[in-house]
Short mmCIF file of C-alpha atoms in Angstrom, two decimals:
data_model
loop_
_atom_site.label_atom_id
_atom_site.label_comp_id
_atom_site.label_asym_id
_atom_site.label_seq_id
_atom_site.Cartn_x
_atom_site.Cartn_y
_atom_site.Cartn_z
CA MET A 1 14.86 -4.46 -25.54
CA LEU A 2 11.87 -5.81 -23.15
CA MET A 3 12.31 -9.17 -21.27
CA GLY A 4 9.40 -11.34 -21.44
CA SER A 5 9.14 -14.04 -18.20
CA ASN A 6 10.99 -16.49 -20.16
CA ARG A 7 14.04 -14.36 -20.22
CA GLN A 8 14.05 -13.85 -24.36
CA THR A 9 14.42 -10.39 -26.26
CA VAL A 10 11.29 -9.24 -27.09
CA SER A 11 11.59 -8.44 -30.29
CA TYR A 12 8.88 -5.65 -31.06
CA ILE A 13 4.85 -4.59 -29.33
CA TYR A 14 1.86 -3.66 -30.59
CA ASN A 15 0.41 -0.52 -31.08
CA ALA A 16 -3.15 0.51 -30.83
CA HIS A 17 -4.22 -0.30 -33.86
CA ARG A 18 -2.37 -3.34 -34.09
CA GLN A 19 0.62 -2.70 -35.79
CA ARG A 20 3.94 -4.13 -34.99
CA VAL A 21 6.29 -1.46 -32.80
CA ASN A 22 9.95 -2.70 -33.05
CA SER A 23 12.23 0.14 -32.81
CA VAL A 24 13.45 0.43 -28.91
CA GLU A 25 12.56 4.16 -29.14
CA GLY A 26 8.76 3.19 -30.15
CA MET A 27 8.25 0.86 -28.14
CA GLU A 28 9.66 2.86 -25.15
CA ALA A 29 7.43 5.34 -26.26
CA LEU A 30 4.57 3.63 -26.03
CA HIS A 31 5.17 2.03 -22.60
CA ARG A 32 5.16 5.65 -21.11
CA GLU A 33 1.89 6.32 -22.78
CA PHE A 34 0.66 3.64 -21.02
CA TRP A 35 2.45 4.31 -17.56
CA GLN A 36 1.60 7.81 -18.15
CA GLN A 37 -2.36 7.14 -17.73
CA ASN A 38 -1.69 4.39 -14.75
CA PHE A 39 0.52 6.99 -12.64
CA GLN A 40 -2.25 9.79 -13.26
CA ILE A 41 -6.49 9.84 -12.75
CA SER A 42 -8.22 10.05 -15.83
CA PRO A 43 -11.53 12.43 -16.49
CA ALA A 44 -13.62 9.19 -16.60
CA GLU A 45 -12.12 7.52 -13.14
CA ASN A 46 -12.19 11.82 -11.61
CA ALA A 47 -16.09 11.66 -13.38
CA ARG A 48 -17.55 8.58 -10.43
CA PHE A 49 -15.71 11.06 -7.64
CA ASP A 50 -17.19 13.25 -4.87
CA ASN A 51 -17.04 16.21 -6.45
CA THR A 52 -17.59 17.49 -2.99
CA THR A 53 -14.73 16.33 -1.25
CA GLU A 54 -12.68 17.47 -3.89
CA THR A 55 -13.66 21.29 -3.83
CA GLU A 56 -13.54 20.77 -0.16
CA VAL A 57 -9.51 19.46 -0.43
CA THR A 58 -8.87 22.07 -2.83
CA ASN A 59 -10.17 25.21 -0.50
CA TYR A 60 -8.36 22.97 2.37
CA LEU A 61 -4.93 23.00 0.95
CA HIS A 62 -4.99 25.95 -0.76
CA GLN A 63 -5.40 27.88 3.02
CA HIS A 64 -2.80 25.84 4.45
CA ARG A 65 -0.33 25.80 1.77
CA ASN A 66 2.11 26.59 3.82
CA LEU A 67 2.30 23.27 5.44
CA THR A 68 2.70 21.86 2.08
CA LEU A 69 6.00 23.47 0.98
CA PRO A 70 9.41 23.25 1.94
CA GLU A 71 10.86 25.92 4.26
CA ASN A 72 13.58 28.79 1.91
CA ILE A 73 16.42 27.86 5.01
CA ILE A 74 17.49 25.61 6.51
CA THR A 75 16.68 25.44 10.03
CA LEU A 76 18.20 23.10 12.62
CA ASN A 77 16.31 24.28 15.56
CA ASN A 78 13.57 22.64 14.28
CA LEU A 79 14.78 19.77 15.67
CA THR A 80 14.66 18.50 19.26
CA GLU A 81 14.09 15.86 21.86
CA ASP A 82 10.60 17.22 22.61
CA SER A 83 9.67 14.46 20.44
CA PRO A 84 10.71 11.44 18.74
CA LEU A 85 9.15 12.82 15.33
CA SER A 86 11.59 15.58 16.22
CA THR A 87 14.67 14.18 17.44
CA PRO A 88 17.71 14.43 15.05
CA ILE A 89 18.87 11.25 13.29
CA THR A 90 22.13 10.12 14.36
CA PRO A 91 24.98 8.66 13.21
CA GLU A 92 23.94 5.51 15.08
CA GLU A 93 20.48 5.65 14.01
CA ILE A 94 21.92 5.49 9.88
CA ILE A 95 24.52 2.44 10.83
CA ASN A 96 21.92 0.70 12.31
CA THR A 97 19.19 1.51 9.40
CA ILE A 98 22.05 0.22 6.51
CA LYS A 99 22.29 -2.67 8.36
CA HIS A 100 18.58 -3.59 8.16
CA THR A 101 18.48 -2.10 4.58
CA LYS A 102 17.96 -4.79 1.48
CA ASN A 103 20.37 -4.80 -1.12
CA THR A 104 18.49 -3.75 -3.79
CA THR A 105 19.76 -2.80 -7.37
CA PRO A 106 19.85 1.01 -7.15
CA GLY A 107 18.62 4.31 -8.93
CA ALA A 108 20.74 5.79 -12.07
CA SER A 109 23.71 6.98 -9.81
CA ASN A 110 24.25 3.47 -9.14
CA ILE A 111 25.07 3.96 -5.31
CA ASN A 112 24.12 0.92 -4.26
CA LYS A 113 23.92 -0.64 0.05
CA THR A 114 27.58 -1.69 -0.13
CA ILE A 115 29.27 1.22 -0.95
CA ILE A 116 26.91 3.16 1.47
CA GLU A 117 27.95 0.61 4.34
CA HIS A 118 31.49 0.37 3.30
CA LEU A 119 31.31 4.57 3.95
CA PRO A 120 33.65 6.05 6.50
CA PRO A 121 32.53 7.68 9.96
CA THR A 122 34.02 11.01 8.25
CA MET A 123 31.07 9.70 5.11
CA ILE A 124 28.13 9.05 7.24
CA ARG A 125 28.22 11.62 9.84
CA LYS A 126 28.05 14.17 6.52
CA LEU A 127 24.95 11.96 5.13
CA ARG A 128 23.28 12.87 8.41
CA HIS A 129 23.54 16.64 8.15
CA ILE A 130 22.03 16.36 4.94
CA PHE A 131 19.16 14.17 6.78
CA ASN A 132 18.78 16.12 9.23
CA ALA A 133 18.39 19.24 6.41
CA CYS A 134 15.67 17.50 4.77
CA LEU A 135 14.04 16.77 7.80
CA ALA A 136 14.53 19.79 9.23
CA THR A 137 13.33 22.02 6.31
CA GLY A 138 10.77 19.78 5.08
CA TYR A 139 11.88 18.96 2.57
CA PHE A 140 12.73 15.61 -0.06
CA PRO A 141 16.11 15.87 -2.55
CA ASP A 142 14.18 15.98 -6.22
CA LYS A 143 17.06 13.02 -7.16
CA PHE A 144 15.41 11.02 -4.39
CA LYS A 145 11.59 10.88 -6.04
CA HIS A 146 12.96 9.88 -9.49
CA ALA A 147 12.64 6.16 -10.44
CA THR A 148 14.30 4.17 -13.03
CA ILE A 149 11.83 1.77 -14.22
CA THR A 150 12.33 -1.86 -16.00
CA LEU A 151 9.68 -4.01 -17.02
CA ILE A 152 9.34 -7.43 -16.88
CA ALA A 153 6.13 -9.10 -18.44
CA LYS A 154 3.96 -10.81 -17.04
CA SER A 155 4.22 -14.73 -16.63
CA GLY A 156 1.76 -16.56 -19.15
CA LYS A 157 0.77 -13.41 -20.71
CA SER A 158 1.87 -12.38 -24.07
CA ALA A 159 5.00 -9.98 -23.78
CA HIS A 160 3.88 -7.99 -27.35
CA GLU A 161 1.36 -6.15 -25.48
CA VAL A 162 1.95 -3.14 -23.72
CA GLY A 163 0.12 -4.00 -20.78
CA ASN A 164 0.85 -7.10 -20.23
CA TYR A 165 4.35 -6.15 -18.07
CA ARG A 166 4.79 -5.53 -14.81
CA PRO A 167 6.82 -2.20 -13.62
CA ILE A 168 9.99 -2.96 -11.48
CA SER A 169 11.13 1.18 -9.93
CA LEU A 170 14.50 1.58 -9.34
CA LEU A 171 15.31 4.45 -6.81
CA GLU A 172 18.23 5.89 -4.97
CA VAL A 173 18.91 3.46 -1.84
CA PRO A 174 20.22 6.70 -0.38
CA GLY A 175 16.70 8.22 -0.60
CA LYS A 176 15.21 4.62 0.60
CA LEU A 177 16.98 5.27 3.56
CA LEU A 178 16.47 8.00 4.01
CA GLU A 179 12.47 6.87 3.61
CA ARG A 180 13.39 4.19 6.29
CA LEU A 181 14.57 6.50 8.90
CA ILE A 182 11.48 8.50 8.56
CA THR A 183 8.93 5.53 8.36
CA ARG A 184 10.38 3.91 11.31
CA ARG A 185 9.40 6.88 13.44
CA LEU A 186 6.31 7.00 11.89
CA ILE A 187 4.90 4.18 12.05
CA THR A 188 5.34 3.85 16.19
CA HIS A 189 4.28 7.65 16.22
CA LEU A 190 0.68 6.00 14.36
CA GLU A 191 0.41 3.05 16.47
CA ASN A 192 1.08 4.50 19.36
CA ASN A 193 -1.37 6.98 18.67
CA ASN A 194 -3.84 4.24 17.21
CA LYS A 195 -3.95 6.35 14.06
CA HIS A 196 -4.78 3.10 11.90
CA ASN A 197 -7.79 1.83 11.32
CA SER A 198 -8.60 -1.13 13.77
CA ARG A 199 -9.27 -3.52 11.02
CA GLN A 200 -6.24 -2.33 9.03
CA TYR A 201 -3.99 -5.93 8.81
CA GLY A 202 -1.95 -5.26 5.61
CA PHE A 203 1.29 -3.27 5.82
CA ARG A 204 1.74 -3.21 10.19
CA PRO A 205 3.73 -4.76 13.31
CA HIS A 206 2.11 -7.87 13.91
CA ARG A 207 -0.17 -8.67 12.07
CA ARG A 208 -0.35 -10.38 9.07
CA THR A 209 -3.26 -10.97 6.38
CA GLU A 210 -3.68 -14.29 7.31
CA SER A 211 -5.22 -12.80 10.60
CA ALA A 212 -8.38 -11.59 8.89
CA ILE A 213 -8.72 -14.25 6.53
CA ALA A 214 -8.54 -16.66 10.32
CA LEU A 215 -10.98 -14.02 12.19
CA ALA A 216 -13.37 -14.44 8.91
CA TYR A 217 -12.67 -18.43 9.28
CA GLU A 218 -13.74 -17.56 12.77
CA GLU A 219 -16.68 -15.60 12.01
CA ILE A 220 -17.88 -18.07 9.27
CA ALA A 221 -17.70 -21.28 11.76
CA LEU A 222 -19.53 -19.03 14.68
CA SER A 223 -22.30 -18.50 11.99
CA LEU A 224 -22.46 -21.93 10.51
CA ALA A 225 -22.85 -23.49 13.89
CA ASN A 226 -25.67 -21.50 15.03
CA LYS A 227 -27.70 -21.89 10.91
CA HIS A 228 -26.95 -18.17 10.01
CA GLN A 229 -26.88 -17.41 6.54
CA ILE A 230 -23.71 -16.59 5.22
CA ASN A 231 -22.80 -13.50 2.75
CA ILE A 232 -19.08 -12.80 1.85
CA ILE A 233 -17.76 -10.18 -0.19
CA LEU A 234 -14.80 -9.79 -1.54
CA ARG A 235 -13.77 -6.42 -2.98
CA ASP A 236 -10.43 -5.40 -4.48
CA VAL A 237 -8.87 -2.33 -5.58
CA SER A 238 -7.64 -1.84 -9.59
CA LYS A 239 -4.03 -0.22 -9.42
CA ALA A 240 -4.74 0.58 -5.80
CA PHE A 241 -0.98 2.77 -5.56
CA ASP A 242 -0.99 4.03 -9.13
CA LYS A 243 -4.72 6.44 -7.84
CA VAL A 244 -3.74 7.77 -5.11
CA TRP A 245 -4.98 11.18 -4.98
CA HIS A 246 -2.06 12.87 -3.83
CA ASP A 247 -4.13 15.95 -2.64
CA GLY A 248 -6.55 14.05 -0.94
CA LEU A 249 -3.30 12.42 1.15
CA LYS A 250 -1.44 15.86 1.62
CA TYR A 251 -4.78 16.69 3.54
CA LYS A 252 -4.84 13.60 5.66
CA ILE A 253 -1.52 13.90 6.49
CA ILE A 254 -1.72 17.43 7.46
CA GLN A 255 -5.25 16.48 9.60
CA LEU A 256 -2.59 14.18 11.50
CA GLN A 257 -1.14 16.71 13.81
CA LEU A 258 2.33 15.97 13.23
CA PRO A 259 5.30 18.41 13.57
CA THR A 260 5.35 20.81 11.03
CA HIS A 261 8.62 20.15 9.11
CA LEU A 262 7.84 16.44 9.11
CA THR A 263 4.34 17.21 7.29
CA ARG A 264 6.51 19.36 5.08
CA LEU A 265 8.46 16.50 3.96
CA LEU A 266 5.66 13.66 3.57
CA CYS A 267 4.07 16.50 1.26
CA SER A 268 7.22 17.50 -0.80
CA PHE A 269 7.91 13.69 -1.01
CA LEU A 270 4.86 13.31 -3.28
CA ASP A 271 5.26 16.56 -4.94
CA HIS A 272 6.88 16.47 -8.79
CA ARG A 273 7.62 12.33 -8.70
CA THR A 274 9.13 11.56 -12.35
CA ALA A 275 10.43 8.08 -14.09
CA THR A 276 12.07 6.86 -16.81
CA ILE A 277 11.44 3.88 -18.27
CA ARG A 278 14.86 1.92 -19.51
CA LEU A 279 14.94 -0.50 -22.03
CA GLY A 280 18.06 -2.12 -22.59
CA SER A 281 20.59 0.39 -22.38
CA HIS A 282 18.29 3.20 -23.98
CA LEU A 283 16.50 5.70 -21.41
CA GLY A 284 13.53 7.61 -22.61
CA THR A 285 12.59 11.15 -21.37
CA PRO A 286 10.24 11.34 -17.60
CA LEU A 287 6.81 10.95 -17.44
CA HIS A 288 5.27 13.12 -14.02
CA LEU A 289 3.86 10.75 -11.89
CA ARG A 290 0.91 12.48 -10.96
CA SER A 291 -1.25 10.26 -9.09
CA GLY A 292 0.64 7.31 -6.40
CA VAL A 293 4.17 6.69 -5.98
CA PRO A 294 6.68 3.83 -7.69
CA LYS A 295 5.62 0.42 -5.90
CA GLY A 296 9.68 0.91 -4.53
CA SER A 297 9.01 3.11 -2.40
CA VAL A 298 9.55 2.07 1.63
CA LEU A 299 7.29 5.28 2.89
CA LEU A 300 4.32 3.90 0.13
CA PRO A 301 2.58 1.38 2.50
CA THR A 302 2.57 3.26 5.11
CA LEU A 303 0.92 6.43 3.84
CA TYR A 304 -1.66 3.57 1.75
CA ILE A 305 -3.10 2.87 4.78
CA LEU A 306 -3.11 6.58 5.88
CA TYR A 307 -5.21 7.26 2.51
CA THR A 308 -7.86 4.60 3.39
CA ALA A 309 -7.53 4.90 7.05
CA ASN A 310 -11.39 6.57 7.12
CA LEU A 311 -13.26 3.35 5.66
CA PRO A 312 -16.25 3.66 7.03
CA GLN A 313 -16.20 1.30 10.57
CA PRO A 314 -19.71 -0.98 10.07
CA THR A 315 -22.91 1.24 11.68
CA PRO A 316 -25.07 -1.53 14.24
CA CYS A 317 -28.03 -3.08 13.11
CA LYS A 318 -29.56 -6.50 13.27
CA THR A 319 -27.12 -7.48 10.53
CA LEU A 320 -23.59 -8.39 11.71
CA HIS A 321 -20.97 -6.96 9.45
CA ARG A 322 -17.41 -7.20 9.89
CA ILE A 323 -15.00 -5.23 7.22
CA TYR A 324 -11.36 -6.49 7.13
CA ASN A 325 -8.94 -3.96 5.19
CA ILE A 326 -6.44 -5.92 3.71
CA GLU A 327 -2.80 -5.04 2.14
CA PRO A 328 -4.03 -4.63 -1.63
CA LEU A 329 -2.31 -7.48 -3.80
CA ASN A 330 -5.06 -8.82 -5.97
CA THR A 331 -3.70 -11.68 -7.52
CA ARG A 332 -1.66 -12.53 -4.23
CA ILE A 333 -4.21 -12.13 -1.86
CA HIS A 334 -7.16 -13.94 -4.31
CA ARG A 335 -4.93 -16.89 -3.96
CA ARG A 336 -4.74 -17.01 -0.89
CA ALA A 337 -8.16 -16.13 -0.04
CA GLN A 338 -9.15 -19.84 -2.30
CA ASN A 339 -6.40 -21.62 -0.87
CA THR A 340 -8.08 -20.34 2.60
CA TRP A 341 -11.16 -21.41 1.92
CA THR A 342 -10.17 -25.05 0.58
CA ARG A 343 -7.99 -25.77 3.65
CA LEU A 344 -11.21 -24.70 5.15
CA ARG A 345 -13.50 -27.47 3.46
CA GLU A 346 -11.17 -29.87 3.42
CA GLN A 347 -9.80 -29.97 7.35
CA GLU A 348 -9.73 -33.26 9.10
CA ASP A 349 -7.09 -31.84 11.55
CA ALA A 350 -8.77 -33.26 14.91
CA ASN A 351 -6.97 -30.98 17.06
CA TYR A 352 -7.94 -28.70 15.05
CA HIS A 353 -11.64 -28.90 15.47
CA ASN A 354 -11.01 -29.23 19.66
CA ASN A 355 -9.65 -26.10 19.68
CA ILE A 356 -12.48 -25.01 17.73
CA ASP A 357 -14.81 -26.97 19.99
CA ARG A 358 -13.27 -25.84 23.34
CA HIS A 359 -13.28 -22.23 22.51
CA THR A 360 -16.99 -21.73 19.71
CA ASN A 361 -18.66 -24.44 21.29
CA ILE A 362 -19.19 -25.72 17.68
CA ARG A 363 -19.80 -29.11 16.74
CA LYS A 364 -16.68 -30.90 15.10
CA ARG A 365 -17.75 -31.71 11.36
CA ALA A 366 -19.40 -28.26 10.70
CA ASN A 367 -20.41 -28.40 7.29
CA PHE A 368 -17.78 -25.78 5.81
CA ASP A 369 -19.66 -26.83 1.50
CA SER A 370 -19.31 -24.62 -0.79
CA ALA A 371 -22.55 -24.18 -1.95
CA SER A 372 -23.57 -22.53 1.73
CA LEU A 373 -21.12 -19.78 1.10
CA SER A 374 -22.69 -16.67 -1.10
CA TRP A 375 -19.68 -15.13 -3.40
CA ARG A 376 -19.34 -12.13 -4.99
CA TYR A 377 -16.47 -10.76 -7.08
CA LEU A 378 -16.97 -6.76 -7.26
CA ALA A 379 -14.62 -4.20 -8.37
CA GLY A 380 -15.19 -0.51 -9.46
CA GLU A 381 -18.39 -0.64 -7.77
CA ARG A 382 -20.13 3.00 -8.02
CA GLY A 383 -21.22 2.98 -4.44
CA LEU A 384 -18.07 2.41 -2.51
CA ALA A 385 -16.55 4.28 -5.66
CA SER A 386 -17.72 6.98 -4.77
CA LEU A 387 -16.82 7.36 -0.71
CA PRO A 388 -14.13 10.21 -0.20
CA TRP A 389 -11.24 9.64 -1.08
CA LEU A 390 -11.52 6.06 -1.96
CA LYS A 391 -12.07 4.00 -5.81
CA GLY A 392 -12.35 1.50 -3.98
CA ILE A 393 -11.29 -1.32 -1.29
CA PHE A 394 -10.57 -4.95 -0.97
CA ARG A 395 -12.31 -6.13 1.85
CA VAL A 396 -14.87 -8.56 3.42
CA GLU A 397 -18.08 -8.06 4.34
CA VAL A 398 -19.63 -11.60 6.35
CA THR A 399 -23.23 -10.57 7.00
CA THR A 400 -25.00 -13.27 9.09
CA THR A 401 -28.54 -13.63 9.82
CA PRO A 402 -30.42 -12.98 12.20
CA SER A 403 -28.40 -10.92 14.88
CA PHE A 404 -25.51 -12.73 16.33
CA ASN A 405 -22.29 -11.00 18.31
CA PRO A 406 -20.35 -13.39 20.50
CA PRO A 407 -19.55 -12.27 24.07
CA PRO A 408 -15.43 -12.01 24.39
CA ALA A 409 -14.50 -15.33 26.13
CA LEU A 410 -16.14 -16.83 23.23
CA ARG A 411 -13.18 -15.40 20.59
CA SER A 412 -9.57 -17.69 19.96
CA PRO A 413 -7.35 -16.22 22.18
CA TYR A 414 -4.11 -15.91 19.63
CA PHE A 415 -6.33 -14.00 17.65
CA LEU A 416 -6.39 -10.71 17.66
CA PRO A 417 -9.62 -8.17 18.80
CA LEU A 418 -12.21 -6.98 16.46
#
């Protein structure tokens, strides 16, 4: 049976005709249909997309098909010491990764962290051979790509509606271990080679969404101090992770010009993903994930910010634009942003104001009344959705008039530069 937010058993849910479905099999079928629609891009959603870009990507992947498919034989010679991305995985690397892995609920095999961390050295070496074979051939095993989904009712919403559940994807722990090994190497490469959008703050080392909010603080304070008009637009992506276009992401992965075996592995990671919904002891039939990746994946955040990395930069004009690309967690970010603005208006700490005065020459009692801020919440706007790759993106645009671009010396030293 389903579990509601109060952890009590839910005995029925409504179907599309508002009829009660109380059998476990029937409820699982309704949830499977609902989540199958979520993990694919519908014709209506695709109608808003750029056809030219879609055709370009399709043709490009056809021409480079050899880079999207694993090799037929294991060639360990592909792994060399020439590049950190191609270095063979070592037992020490696996042991260190196990230590830093959370003890999460395992997938269908029930192999958890406790079991893996107590493996004898001989088994660690065998695990290394498996991982190196996967890396060398560019193959991510199908067993590692299958998720068992459990459903938890959202707090404050009816547990009898199929759309009011949050999916928890349980993936194989050995597969997540391989993901973590690949992710560490990939993150290091992307950071060292400046492959990220400079305004990306979520899912990056030493950057947090609070950093982006702090920069927005400063931008607003500078603008108000100079008596400029401020217009703020907050945009969010609905079902951001679920709607990642696989072909578009493969296209971007290939253009990173990573070692061939790693490109193949990342493309293989996206292909043929499946999930099974579990209600109590009942396991349904598998559903195919034709877009997106389960949220329990370790690689997902890194791949997502690669997917959105070409968000256009602000163009020079008489108006100042700042875009802060923030992690797409709807409720959390919305609540955090609201709390941020509330704290900004209520800030009475003398040290804070003295600090602002010292770095920006803003008067101590700047007026942060909400009436001086223009708020618009836009989701699924066609102008944004029609951009290549994106159905939307959470961003903050701070627009001031007239043009004002403060010199670097006025920026607080503990903030990251724009």
